[in-house]
mmCIF file of C-alpha atoms in Angstrom:
data_model
loop_
_atom_site.group_PDB
_atom_site.id
_atom_site.type_symbol
_atom_site.label_atom_id
_atom_site.label_comp_id
_atom_site.label_asym_id
_atom_site.label_seq_id
_atom_site.Cartn_x
_atom_site.Cartn_y
_atom_site.Cartn_z
ATOM 1 C CA UNK J 1 -15.575 -29.879 1.635
ATOM 2 C CA UNK J 2 -18.714 -27.303 2.543
ATOM 3 C CA UNK J 3 -17.260 -27.401 6.103
ATOM 4 C CA UNK J 4 -13.389 -26.407 4.971
ATOM 5 C CA UNK J 5 -15.272 -23.621 3.411
ATOM 6 C CA UNK J 6 -17.663 -22.393 6.624
ATOM 7 C CA UNK J 7 -14.911 -22.899 8.712
ATOM 8 C CA UNK J 8 -12.501 -20.579 6.279
ATOM 9 C CA UNK J 9 -15.088 -17.942 5.519
ATOM 10 C CA UNK J 10 -15.705 -17.888 9.984
ATOM 11 C CA UNK J 11 -12.618 -16.933 10.105
ATOM 12 C CA UNK J 12 -12.386 -15.045 7.905
ATOM 13 C CA UNK J 13 -14.809 -13.112 9.650
ATOM 14 C CA UNK J 14 -13.360 -12.910 12.832
ATOM 15 C CA UNK J 15 -9.440 -12.077 12.201
ATOM 16 C CA UNK J 16 -11.137 -9.206 9.379
ATOM 17 C CA UNK J 17 -12.078 -6.300 12.409
ATOM 18 C CA UNK J 18 -8.591 -7.581 13.965
ATOM 19 C CA UNK J 19 -7.101 -6.421 11.098
ATOM 20 C CA UNK J 20 -9.000 -3.461 9.639
ATOM 21 C CA UNK J 21 -8.120 -2.028 13.276
ATOM 22 C CA UNK J 22 -4.061 -1.727 12.435
ATOM 23 C CA UNK J 23 -3.289 1.599 11.557
ATOM 24 C CA UNK J 24 0.988 1.076 10.664
ATOM 25 C CA UNK J 25 2.960 4.006 12.808
ATOM 26 C CA UNK J 26 6.083 5.483 11.578
ATOM 27 C CA UNK J 27 8.638 8.262 13.171
ATOM 28 C CA UNK J 28 9.439 10.352 10.695
ATOM 29 C CA UNK J 29 12.531 10.140 11.046
ATOM 30 C CA UNK J 30 13.510 7.205 11.678
ATOM 31 C CA UNK J 31 17.135 7.442 13.796
ATOM 32 C CA UNK J 32 15.539 10.145 16.205
ATOM 33 C CA UNK J 33 14.420 9.472 19.880
ATOM 34 C CA UNK J 34 11.524 11.013 20.592
ATOM 35 C CA UNK J 35 10.239 11.952 24.349
ATOM 36 C CA UNK J 36 7.250 10.795 23.048
ATOM 37 C CA UNK J 37 6.853 6.904 21.999
ATOM 38 C CA UNK J 38 3.931 6.492 20.056
ATOM 39 C CA UNK J 39 2.795 2.373 20.581
ATOM 40 C CA UNK J 40 -0.096 2.499 18.362
ATOM 41 C CA UNK J 41 -2.999 4.369 16.582
ATOM 42 C CA UNK J 42 -6.070 3.648 15.980
ATOM 43 C CA UNK J 43 -8.630 4.869 13.546
ATOM 44 C CA UNK J 44 -12.692 4.894 14.115
ATOM 45 C CA UNK J 45 -14.348 4.541 11.628
ATOM 46 C CA UNK J 46 -11.822 2.204 9.302
ATOM 47 C CA UNK J 47 -12.387 3.377 6.612
ATOM 48 C CA UNK J 48 -13.414 8.097 7.943
ATOM 49 C CA UNK J 49 -16.670 8.481 5.897
ATOM 50 C CA UNK J 50 -17.584 11.896 4.825
ATOM 51 C CA UNK J 51 -20.152 13.891 6.235
ATOM 52 C CA UNK J 52 -19.135 11.896 9.915
ATOM 53 C CA UNK J 53 -16.923 12.251 12.452
ATOM 54 C CA UNK J 54 -13.904 9.994 12.885
ATOM 55 C CA UNK J 55 -11.529 10.197 15.938
ATOM 56 C CA UNK J 56 -7.368 9.287 15.920
ATOM 57 C CA UNK J 57 -6.412 8.328 18.867
ATOM 58 C CA UNK J 58 -2.619 7.617 19.670
ATOM 59 C CA UNK J 59 -1.486 5.749 22.469
ATOM 60 C CA UNK J 60 1.717 6.723 23.472
ATOM 61 C CA UNK J 61 4.161 6.755 26.823
ATOM 62 C CA UNK J 62 6.567 9.458 27.816
ATOM 63 C CA UNK J 63 9.863 9.336 30.899
ATOM 64 C CA UNK J 64 8.309 12.800 32.060
ATOM 65 C CA UNK J 65 5.280 14.427 32.694
ATOM 66 C CA UNK J 66 4.050 17.877 29.696
ATOM 67 C CA UNK J 67 2.789 20.221 31.030
ATOM 68 C CA UNK J 68 2.042 22.070 28.040
ATOM 69 C CA UNK J 69 2.408 21.961 24.326
ATOM 70 C CA UNK J 70 0.747 21.877 20.482
ATOM 71 C CA UNK J 71 -0.297 19.268 18.176
ATOM 72 C CA UNK J 72 0.876 19.996 14.203
ATOM 73 C CA UNK J 73 -1.249 18.191 11.818
ATOM 74 C CA UNK J 74 -0.843 17.891 8.321
ATOM 75 C CA UNK J 75 -3.000 15.867 6.236
ATOM 76 C CA UNK J 76 -1.937 14.605 2.181
ATOM 77 C CA UNK J 77 -3.970 13.502 -0.878
ATOM 78 C CA UNK J 78 -1.985 10.810 -2.011
ATOM 79 C CA UNK J 79 1.177 13.730 -2.852
ATOM 80 C CA UNK J 80 -1.051 16.775 -2.193
ATOM 81 C CA UNK J 81 -0.605 18.973 1.159
ATOM 82 C CA UNK J 82 -4.482 19.459 1.434
ATOM 83 C CA UNK J 83 -4.685 20.860 5.110
ATOM 84 C CA UNK J 84 -2.791 21.676 8.414
ATOM 85 C CA UNK J 85 -3.844 22.920 11.646
ATOM 86 C CA UNK J 86 -2.102 23.349 14.786
ATOM 87 C CA UNK J 87 -4.407 22.151 18.257
ATOM 88 C CA UNK J 88 -3.247 23.142 22.293
ATOM 89 C CA UNK J 89 -2.563 20.194 23.110
ATOM 90 C CA UNK J 90 -4.033 20.215 26.500
ATOM 91 C CA UNK J 91 -7.475 19.897 24.842
ATOM 92 C CA UNK J 92 -7.068 16.859 22.948
ATOM 93 C CA UNK J 93 -5.725 15.108 26.354
ATOM 94 C CA UNK J 94 -5.509 15.624 29.675
ATOM 95 C CA UNK J 95 -3.337 18.110 31.045
ATOM 96 C CA UNK J 96 -0.117 17.784 32.891
ATOM 97 C CA UNK J 97 0.388 14.480 31.079
ATOM 98 C CA UNK J 98 2.126 12.708 33.997
ATOM 99 C CA UNK J 99 5.029 9.252 33.088
ATOM 100 C CA UNK J 100 3.903 6.665 31.671
ATOM 101 C CA UNK J 101 0.872 5.427 29.414
ATOM 102 C CA UNK J 102 -1.121 8.539 28.394
ATOM 103 C CA UNK J 103 -3.555 8.206 25.002
ATOM 104 C CA UNK J 104 -5.308 11.448 23.295
ATOM 105 C CA UNK J 105 -7.774 11.695 20.611
ATOM 106 C CA UNK J 106 -8.756 14.307 18.098
ATOM 107 C CA UNK J 107 -12.305 14.010 16.111
ATOM 108 C CA UNK J 108 -12.896 16.116 13.362
ATOM 109 C CA UNK J 109 -15.525 16.193 11.129
ATOM 110 C CA UNK J 110 -14.584 15.876 7.141
ATOM 111 C CA UNK J 111 -17.239 17.794 4.613
ATOM 112 C CA UNK J 112 -18.984 15.439 2.398
ATOM 113 C CA UNK J 113 -17.833 16.422 -0.170
ATOM 114 C CA UNK J 114 -14.270 15.466 0.632
ATOM 115 C CA UNK J 115 -12.399 13.045 -2.290
ATOM 116 C CA UNK J 116 -12.292 9.339 -1.433
ATOM 117 C CA UNK J 117 -9.120 7.544 -2.284
ATOM 118 C CA UNK J 118 -5.807 7.047 0.177
ATOM 119 C CA UNK J 119 -5.070 10.425 3.067
ATOM 120 C CA UNK J 120 -1.722 9.973 5.035
ATOM 121 C CA UNK J 121 -1.196 12.031 8.877
ATOM 122 C CA UNK J 122 1.593 13.629 9.784
ATOM 123 C CA UNK J 123 1.455 14.555 13.844
ATOM 124 C CA UNK J 124 4.131 16.911 14.934
ATOM 125 C CA UNK J 125 3.477 16.938 18.934
ATOM 126 C CA UNK J 126 5.674 20.780 20.056
ATOM 127 C CA UNK J 127 6.392 20.951 23.570
ATOM 128 C CA UNK J 128 6.317 23.894 25.478
ATOM 129 C CA UNK J 129 9.622 25.139 25.045
ATOM 130 C CA UNK J 130 9.247 24.649 20.746
ATOM 131 C CA UNK J 131 11.203 20.710 21.223
ATOM 132 C CA UNK J 132 9.954 18.067 19.311
ATOM 133 C CA UNK J 133 8.473 15.917 20.960
ATOM 134 C CA UNK J 134 7.355 12.607 18.825
ATOM 135 C CA UNK J 135 6.463 12.884 14.963
ATOM 136 C CA UNK J 136 4.508 10.441 12.784
ATOM 137 C CA UNK J 137 2.702 9.632 10.347
ATOM 138 C CA UNK J 138 0.952 7.047 9.280
ATOM 139 C CA UNK J 139 -2.464 6.365 6.345
ATOM 140 C CA UNK J 140 -5.932 6.643 6.615
ATOM 141 C CA UNK J 141 -9.049 6.030 3.735
ATOM 142 C CA UNK J 142 -11.697 7.827 3.044
ATOM 143 C CA UNK J 143 -14.679 5.879 1.652
ATOM 144 C CA UNK J 144 -16.219 6.589 -1.340
ATOM 145 C CA UNK J 145 -20.046 6.003 -0.644
ATOM 146 C CA UNK J 146 -21.674 9.493 1.420
ATOM 147 C CA UNK J 147 -23.486 9.143 4.128
ATOM 148 C CA UNK J 148 -27.803 10.881 2.699
ATOM 149 C CA UNK J 149 -28.162 14.436 4.839
ATOM 150 C CA UNK J 150 -31.270 14.178 7.068
ATOM 151 C CA UNK J 151 -33.392 16.842 5.257
#
């Protein structure tokens, strides 16, 4: 009995980090055939810590090279819109983006007064001509424990 319990605990400790890294990603429009196909999102750390840098890494692929564009990022806290920003695509990844697989990373430090809880990000990638290349939505959490400030 003790061996089964120890094996179960070991399995939980081994599998939990792999499960925690998986972030569910959905298309904004499920029927859309976006030119950029997003295969995953990794959030580090997860949950996000207030006052500490967090990195959102998007893995994607494209059939056509992308020379310019922008990312439009909307953040909701539960159902309330709390933040929007537009970033130059070429500041988040190196341009031009060749056809094939690529990744882009966005780093953000949230203020230490940011409320803990569940948030939703909608990210649109728009090409240089204004065409929507992709649109995804995914959730993330901000932990309840804020780091202690250095003095």
